[in-house]
Short mmCIF file of C-alpha atoms and ligand atoms in Angstrom, two decimals:
data_model
loop_
_atom_site.label_atom_id
_atom_site.label_comp_id
_atom_site.label_asym_id
_atom_site.label_seq_id
_atom_site.Cartn_x
_atom_site.Cartn_y
_atom_site.Cartn_z
CA UNK A 1 -2.61 -9.73 20.00
CA UNK A 2 -5.89 -11.13 18.77
CA UNK A 3 -5.78 -14.62 17.30
CA UNK A 4 -7.19 -13.38 14.01
CA UNK A 5 -5.10 -11.07 11.87
CA UNK A 6 -6.51 -7.55 11.59
CA UNK A 7 -6.53 -7.93 7.84
CA UNK A 8 -6.10 -11.16 5.92
CA UNK A 9 -5.91 -10.91 2.15
CA UNK A 10 -6.24 -14.32 0.50
CA UNK A 11 -5.23 -14.89 -3.10
CA UNK A 12 -6.91 -11.84 -4.47
CA UNK A 13 -6.89 -10.81 -8.12
CA UNK A 14 -8.03 -7.53 -9.60
CA UNK A 15 -8.44 -7.58 -13.36
CA UNK A 16 -9.44 -4.61 -15.51
CA UNK A 17 -10.73 -4.91 -19.02
CA UNK A 18 -8.86 -2.30 -21.05
CA UNK A 19 -9.37 -1.08 -24.57
CA UNK A 20 -6.40 -1.40 -26.89
CA UNK A 21 -7.64 1.34 -29.19
CA UNK A 22 -10.32 1.90 -31.78
CA UNK A 23 -11.72 -1.44 -33.07
CA UNK A 24 -8.85 -3.28 -31.43
CA UNK A 25 -11.01 -4.96 -28.81
CA UNK A 26 -10.43 -5.27 -25.09
CA UNK A 27 -7.82 -7.16 -23.12
CA UNK A 28 -7.58 -8.13 -19.48
CA UNK A 29 -5.06 -6.22 -17.39
CA UNK A 30 -4.19 -8.17 -14.26
CA UNK A 31 -3.30 -5.28 -11.96
CA UNK A 32 -3.24 -7.48 -8.83
CA UNK A 33 -2.39 -11.17 -9.10
CA UNK A 34 -2.80 -13.87 -6.47
CA UNK A 35 -1.90 -11.54 -3.63
CA UNK A 36 -1.70 -12.98 -0.12
CA UNK A 37 -1.06 -10.55 2.74
CA UNK A 38 -1.61 -10.47 6.46
CA UNK A 39 -1.33 -7.61 8.94
CA UNK A 40 -1.75 -8.21 12.65
CA UNK A 41 -3.12 -5.69 15.11
CA UNK A 42 -0.66 -2.90 15.82
CA UNK A 43 1.53 -3.73 12.86
CA UNK A 44 2.58 -1.47 10.00
CA UNK A 45 2.67 -3.42 6.78
CA UNK A 46 4.36 -1.51 3.98
CA UNK A 47 3.76 -2.21 0.32
CA UNK A 48 6.47 -0.90 -1.99
CA UNK A 49 7.03 -0.95 -5.71
CA UNK A 50 7.42 1.27 -8.73
CA UNK A 51 4.61 3.27 -10.18
CA UNK A 52 2.30 0.96 -12.13
CA UNK A 53 3.04 -2.12 -10.02
CA UNK A 54 -0.54 -2.29 -8.69
CA UNK A 55 -0.22 -0.70 -5.25
CA UNK A 56 -3.22 1.61 -5.53
CA UNK A 57 -5.34 -1.14 -7.05
CA UNK A 58 -4.42 -3.36 -4.10
CA UNK A 59 -5.20 -0.54 -1.64
CA UNK A 60 -8.57 0.06 -3.31
CA UNK A 61 -9.36 -3.65 -3.08
CA UNK A 62 -8.49 -3.68 0.63
CA UNK A 63 -10.54 -0.50 1.13
CA UNK A 64 -13.48 -2.13 -0.64
CA UNK A 65 -13.53 0.80 -3.09
CA UNK A 66 -12.96 -1.60 -5.96
CA UNK A 67 -13.46 -5.11 -4.53
CA UNK A 68 -11.28 -7.93 -5.86
CA UNK A 69 -12.29 -9.82 -9.00
CA UNK A 70 -11.56 -13.05 -7.11
CA UNK A 71 -10.21 -14.09 -3.74
CA UNK A 72 -11.34 -13.04 -0.29
CA UNK A 73 -10.41 -10.44 2.30
CA UNK A 74 -11.07 -10.91 6.00
CA UNK A 75 -11.20 -8.09 8.51
CA UNK A 76 -10.67 -9.29 12.07
CA UNK A 77 -11.87 -12.74 11.03
CA UNK A 78 -14.95 -11.63 9.08
CA UNK A 79 -15.29 -11.71 5.30
CA UNK A 80 -15.36 -8.13 4.02
CA UNK A 81 -17.94 -9.14 1.40
CA UNK A 82 -20.37 -9.94 4.20
CA UNK A 83 -19.94 -6.59 5.99
CA UNK A 84 -22.14 -3.61 5.21
CA UNK A 85 -20.37 -0.59 3.68
CA UNK A 86 -20.89 1.50 6.80
CA UNK A 87 -19.80 -1.23 9.18
CA UNK A 88 -16.65 -1.67 7.11
CA UNK A 89 -15.92 2.08 6.92
CA UNK A 90 -16.27 2.31 10.68
CA UNK A 91 -13.20 0.08 11.01
CA UNK A 92 -11.13 0.82 7.92
CA UNK A 93 -10.29 4.32 6.75
CA UNK A 94 -8.14 5.66 3.91
CA UNK A 95 -5.55 8.40 3.70
CA UNK A 96 -4.90 9.24 0.05
CA UNK A 97 -1.90 10.66 -1.70
CA UNK A 98 -3.34 14.00 -2.64
CA UNK A 99 -5.00 15.98 0.14
CA UNK A 100 -6.01 18.62 -2.43
CA UNK A 101 -8.41 16.34 -4.26
CA UNK A 102 -9.52 14.28 -1.27
CA UNK A 103 -10.97 17.29 0.58
CA UNK A 104 -14.12 19.14 -0.43
CA UNK A 105 -12.89 22.67 -1.31
CA UNK A 106 -16.09 24.32 -0.05
CA UNK A 107 -16.28 22.54 3.30
CA UNK A 108 -14.55 24.02 6.34
CA UNK A 109 -11.90 22.06 8.20
CA UNK A 110 -14.19 21.54 11.20
CA UNK A 111 -17.10 20.33 9.08
CA UNK A 112 -14.79 18.05 7.08
CA UNK A 113 -13.36 16.38 10.15
CA UNK A 114 -16.75 15.99 11.87
CA UNK A 115 -18.51 14.64 8.76
CA UNK A 116 -17.82 10.94 9.53
CA UNK A 117 -19.35 11.37 13.02
CA UNK A 118 -22.55 12.59 11.38
CA UNK A 119 -22.52 9.85 8.74
CA UNK A 120 -22.10 7.18 11.42
CA UNK A 121 -24.47 8.89 13.87
CA UNK A 122 -21.87 9.16 16.61
CA UNK A 123 -22.42 11.52 19.56
CA UNK A 124 -24.51 14.67 19.91
CA UNK A 125 -23.39 18.14 18.93
CA UNK A 126 -21.41 18.73 22.11
CA UNK A 127 -19.65 15.38 21.97
CA UNK A 128 -18.77 15.91 18.31
CA UNK A 129 -17.18 19.26 19.10
CA UNK A 130 -15.19 17.66 21.92
CA UNK A 131 -13.98 14.92 19.60
CA UNK A 132 -13.06 17.54 17.01
CA UNK A 133 -10.93 19.53 19.45
CA UNK A 134 -9.24 16.40 20.69
CA UNK A 135 -8.40 15.14 17.22
CA UNK A 136 -7.07 18.58 16.19
CA UNK A 137 -4.63 18.41 19.10
CA UNK A 138 -3.74 14.85 18.21
CA UNK A 139 -2.84 15.66 14.60
CA UNK A 140 -1.12 18.91 15.52
CA UNK A 141 -3.54 21.40 13.97
CA UNK A 142 -4.24 24.70 15.76
CA UNK A 143 -7.86 25.19 16.82
CA UNK A 144 -8.13 28.38 14.81
CA UNK A 145 -8.18 26.39 11.55
CA UNK A 146 -11.67 24.95 12.16
CA UNK A 147 -13.34 27.61 10.07
CA UNK A 148 -10.70 27.68 7.34
CA UNK A 149 -11.26 26.22 3.88
CA UNK A 150 -8.78 23.71 2.44
CA UNK A 151 -7.19 26.24 0.04
CA UNK A 152 -6.20 28.40 3.01
CA UNK A 153 -4.01 25.62 4.40
CA UNK A 154 -0.58 24.31 3.47
CA UNK A 155 -0.22 20.86 1.91
CA UNK A 156 0.99 19.40 5.20
CA UNK A 157 -1.94 20.91 7.10
CA UNK A 158 -4.35 19.56 4.53
CA UNK A 159 -2.95 16.06 4.97
CA UNK A 160 -3.35 16.50 8.74
CA UNK A 161 -7.01 17.32 8.11
CA UNK A 162 -7.39 14.17 6.01
CA UNK A 163 -5.74 12.13 8.78
CA UNK A 164 -7.99 13.70 11.43
CA UNK A 165 -11.08 12.94 9.34
CA UNK A 166 -9.94 9.32 8.97
CA UNK A 167 -9.25 8.91 12.69
CA UNK A 168 -12.19 10.70 14.31
CA UNK A 169 -14.41 7.60 14.22
CA UNK A 170 -11.62 5.53 15.80
CA UNK A 171 -11.08 2.96 13.03
CA UNK A 172 -8.84 -0.06 13.57
CA UNK A 173 -7.03 -0.03 10.25
CA UNK A 174 -5.68 2.88 8.25
CA UNK A 175 -4.76 2.33 4.61
CA UNK A 176 -2.38 5.08 3.54
CA UNK A 177 -1.66 5.29 -0.19
CA UNK A 178 1.51 7.34 -0.68
CA UNK A 179 0.41 9.73 2.08
CA UNK A 180 3.40 12.03 1.69
CA UNK A 181 4.39 11.91 -1.95
CA UNK A 182 2.32 14.97 -2.91
CA UNK A 183 3.92 17.01 -0.11
CA UNK A 184 7.05 19.14 0.04
CA UNK A 185 10.05 17.13 1.11
CA UNK A 186 10.40 19.32 4.21
CA UNK A 187 6.99 18.26 5.56
CA UNK A 188 7.07 14.61 4.49
CA UNK A 189 9.00 13.56 7.60
CA UNK A 190 6.60 15.49 9.86
CA UNK A 191 3.59 13.66 8.45
CA UNK A 192 5.34 10.29 8.64
CA UNK A 193 6.33 10.97 12.25
CA UNK A 194 2.76 12.00 13.01
CA UNK A 195 1.41 8.76 11.52
CA UNK A 196 3.96 6.82 13.50
CA UNK A 197 3.02 8.54 16.79
CA UNK A 198 -0.70 8.12 16.18
CA UNK A 199 -0.31 4.42 15.52
CA UNK A 200 1.38 3.85 18.87
CA UNK A 201 -0.92 6.19 20.77
CA UNK A 202 -4.16 4.83 19.32
CA UNK A 203 -3.10 1.20 18.83
CA UNK A 204 -3.83 1.33 15.10
CA UNK A 205 -2.87 -1.08 12.35
CA UNK A 206 -1.45 0.44 9.16
CA UNK A 207 -1.10 -0.55 5.59
CA UNK A 208 1.33 1.96 4.17
CA UNK A 209 1.86 2.19 0.45
CA UNK A 210 4.90 3.95 -0.90
CA UNK A 211 7.38 3.82 -3.76
CA UNK A 212 10.11 4.89 -1.36
CA UNK A 213 11.91 2.12 0.52
CA UNK A 214 13.77 4.63 2.66
CA UNK A 215 10.45 5.59 4.27
CA UNK A 216 9.64 1.99 5.06
CA UNK A 217 12.70 1.35 7.18
CA UNK A 218 11.59 3.98 9.68
CA UNK A 219 7.97 3.08 10.19
CA UNK A 220 7.08 -0.39 9.00
CA UNK A 221 7.34 -3.71 10.76
CA UNK A 222 6.82 -5.85 7.66
CA UNK A 223 7.25 -5.05 4.01
CA UNK A 224 5.85 -6.52 0.81
CA UNK A 225 7.55 -5.72 -2.49
CA UNK A 226 5.23 -5.56 -5.46
CA UNK A 227 6.15 -5.96 -9.10
CA UNK A 228 3.65 -6.07 -11.97
CA UNK A 229 0.77 -7.06 -9.75
CA UNK A 230 2.57 -9.72 -7.72
CA UNK A 231 4.15 -9.69 -4.29
CA UNK A 232 7.66 -10.83 -5.22
CA UNK A 233 9.13 -10.65 -1.72
CA UNK A 234 7.75 -10.19 1.77
CA UNK A 235 9.61 -10.17 5.07
CA UNK A 236 10.10 -8.31 8.31
CA UNK A 237 11.74 -4.92 7.77
CA UNK A 238 14.90 -6.07 9.59
CA UNK A 239 15.19 -9.16 7.37
CA UNK A 240 14.47 -7.34 4.17
CA UNK A 241 16.96 -4.55 4.76
CA UNK A 242 19.65 -6.81 6.19
CA UNK A 243 19.30 -9.65 3.70
CA UNK A 244 17.19 -8.79 0.65
CA UNK A 245 16.92 -11.76 -1.68
CA UNK A 246 14.92 -10.94 -4.78
CA UNK A 247 17.03 -9.19 -7.45
CA UNK A 248 14.25 -6.61 -7.81
CA UNK A 249 14.29 -5.80 -4.08
CA UNK A 250 18.08 -5.50 -4.21
CA UNK A 251 17.79 -3.03 -7.09
CA UNK A 252 15.09 -1.06 -5.23
CA UNK A 253 17.26 -0.90 -2.11
CA UNK A 254 20.27 0.30 -4.07
CA UNK A 255 18.20 3.04 -5.64
CA UNK A 256 16.90 4.06 -2.20
CA UNK A 257 20.43 4.74 -1.00
CA UNK A 258 20.66 7.76 -3.26
CA UNK A 259 17.13 9.09 -3.29
CA UNK A 260 16.43 12.10 -5.42
CA UNK A 261 13.14 13.45 -4.13
CA UNK A 262 12.55 15.42 -7.33
CA UNK A 263 12.18 12.17 -9.25
CA UNK A 264 8.81 10.49 -9.10
CA UNK A 265 10.36 7.11 -9.70
CA UNK A 266 13.48 5.63 -8.19
CA UNK A 267 16.25 5.24 -10.72
CA UNK A 268 16.74 1.51 -10.57
CA UNK A 269 19.68 1.39 -12.91
CA UNK A 270 17.84 -1.49 -14.56
CA UNK A 271 18.39 -2.04 -18.23
CA UNK A 272 14.85 -2.17 -19.52
CA UNK A 273 11.85 0.05 -19.03
CA UNK A 274 8.89 -1.04 -16.96
CA UNK A 275 6.95 -3.56 -19.06
CA UNK A 276 3.40 -3.10 -20.25
CA UNK A 277 1.11 -4.84 -17.73
CA UNK A 278 -1.32 -5.78 -20.53
CA UNK A 279 1.43 -7.94 -22.00
CA UNK A 280 3.54 -9.03 -19.05
CA UNK A 281 6.75 -10.96 -19.77
CA UNK A 282 6.49 -14.76 -19.76
CA UNK A 283 7.75 -16.80 -16.82
CA UNK A 284 9.00 -14.49 -14.10
CA UNK A 285 7.64 -11.01 -14.83
CA UNK A 286 10.93 -9.47 -13.80
CA UNK A 287 13.25 -11.56 -15.98
CA UNK A 288 13.82 -9.02 -18.81
CA UNK A 289 15.23 -6.53 -16.30
CA UNK A 290 16.95 -9.00 -14.00
CA UNK A 291 20.75 -9.19 -13.83
CA UNK A 292 20.68 -12.79 -12.59
CA UNK A 293 18.28 -14.32 -15.09
CA UNK A 294 18.88 -17.92 -16.23
CA UNK A 295 17.09 -20.49 -18.38
CA UNK A 296 13.92 -21.19 -16.34
CA UNK A 297 13.14 -17.51 -15.72
CA UNK A 298 11.60 -16.79 -19.11
CA UNK A 299 9.73 -20.09 -19.20
CA UNK A 300 8.28 -20.84 -15.77
CA UNK A 301 6.51 -18.53 -13.33
CA UNK A 302 8.31 -18.82 -9.98
CA UNK A 303 6.37 -20.34 -7.11
CA UNK A 304 6.21 -18.85 -3.67
CA UNK A 305 9.04 -19.99 -1.39
CA UNK A 306 8.62 -19.38 2.35
CA UNK A 307 11.23 -19.81 5.04
CA UNK A 308 11.35 -18.21 8.49
CA UNK A 309 8.62 -15.73 7.64
CA UNK A 310 10.52 -14.56 4.56
CA UNK A 311 8.54 -15.18 1.38
CA UNK A 312 9.65 -14.72 -2.19
CA UNK A 313 8.97 -15.63 -5.78
CA UNK A 314 12.35 -16.20 -7.42
CA UNK A 315 13.79 -19.32 -9.04
CA UNK A 316 17.21 -18.63 -7.53
CA UNK A 317 15.79 -19.60 -4.14
CA UNK A 318 13.73 -22.57 -5.29
CA UNK A 319 15.72 -25.72 -4.39
CA UNK A 320 13.87 -27.87 -6.95
CA UNK A 321 14.50 -25.47 -9.83
CA UNK A 322 18.12 -24.97 -8.80
CA UNK A 323 18.94 -28.67 -8.44
CA UNK A 324 17.30 -29.45 -11.80
CA UNK A 325 19.20 -26.57 -13.37
CA UNK A 326 22.52 -27.57 -11.81
CA UNK A 327 22.07 -31.23 -12.81
CA UNK A 328 21.28 -30.14 -16.34
CA UNK A 329 24.26 -27.75 -16.49
CA UNK A 330 26.47 -30.58 -15.19
CA UNK A 331 25.48 -32.76 -18.15
CA UNK A 332 26.83 -30.28 -20.64
N1 ADP B 1 -9.49 1.67 -13.46
C1 ADP B 1 -8.52 1.11 -14.19
N2 ADP B 1 -8.77 0.64 -15.44
C2 ADP B 1 -7.80 0.06 -16.17
N3 ADP B 1 -6.52 -0.08 -15.77
C3 ADP B 1 -6.21 0.38 -14.54
C4 ADP B 1 -7.17 1.00 -13.69
N4 ADP B 1 -6.56 1.36 -12.52
C5 ADP B 1 -5.27 0.98 -12.65
N5 ADP B 1 -5.05 0.40 -13.85
C6 ADP B 1 -3.78 -0.17 -14.33
O1 ADP B 1 -3.35 -1.10 -13.37
C7 ADP B 1 -1.93 -1.05 -13.21
C8 ADP B 1 -1.57 -0.76 -11.76
O2 ADP B 1 -1.95 0.56 -11.46
P1 ADP B 1 -1.89 1.15 -9.98
O3 ADP B 1 -2.61 0.21 -9.07
O4 ADP B 1 -2.38 2.55 -10.03
O5 ADP B 1 -0.32 1.10 -9.68
P2 ADP B 1 0.55 1.93 -8.63
O6 ADP B 1 -0.37 2.48 -7.59
O7 ADP B 1 1.54 0.94 -8.10
O8 ADP B 1 1.23 3.00 -9.42
C9 ADP B 1 -1.44 0.02 -14.17
O9 ADP B 1 -1.02 -0.61 -15.36
C10 ADP B 1 -2.68 0.86 -14.42
O10 ADP B 1 -2.63 1.45 -15.70
MG1 MG B 2 -0.61 4.43 -6.85
#
């Protein structure tokens, strides 16, 4: 393992300015707030959370598609801001949710997959063809599809094309944003298994974004739980599944036990609806939906508590908050 993490995200924020309607002015929407994340070479870091929690915004910041408003990201020890676009793309590639819209409908499979080789000026014609055939084998696509157009393929095949295109230039890091949620349930496992095999075979590092915790348990090594722009808990997969701490993570895990793949969102059994990120709740963002909320939760934003590589933002685990609270309760 290299001394430097493959990707090191340091206190990044991504803020959008959104209109509140005609003549109502604009307001900041803090889609990603003070996010710290690290993934080491060969690791799969999963990011989970409900729709609207900021996962795609975080992925786009890491992918340099929409760079952070503040904070810094380092790739293998180098600030991403200082890297050229091409140099960055050579090392970090995306796999998006929807292979329908991420592929050019008029470009053949072969041309699509070889495109990055041309963009980056890698190899001559013969070498490119060799790389194409090798990557087709690797992602499990038959050679006869090279002349096909995207609409002639199944959803799973299309996602294999997108994966092949991402991998043909041998990047180090793959950022996968819900890579299977647009696919039929029957092919989701195949694509996840493929990603898993490719990671081991090619020594890749993954950031895997999903709203499905059940997926995480099978392929990730670490997991970060996102809620309204913040990472509320982060731990190794073993730790998080064995001993989840944050009430939100516990609710997410309970919902994952009875997954209904026809639902876009997990049914959390939580009392309130997902809050509006333009007007996030005071104190801990989760407090209006939390079943363990107490006095400080609506008043004070929880700080980050770290122990044994398990990080979380919840007052219940903050010894200072708890002793102050207990002392105060004792007075009554
Ligand atoms: N380009 C944008 N302009 C304004 N608001 C945005 C933009 N992209 C995302 N958002 C808002 O940021 C929040 C997080 O969105 P997103 O990152 O897509 O979440 P997720 O991927 O977890 O569903 C949402 O409230 C969304 O409406
Ligand atoms: Mg998303």
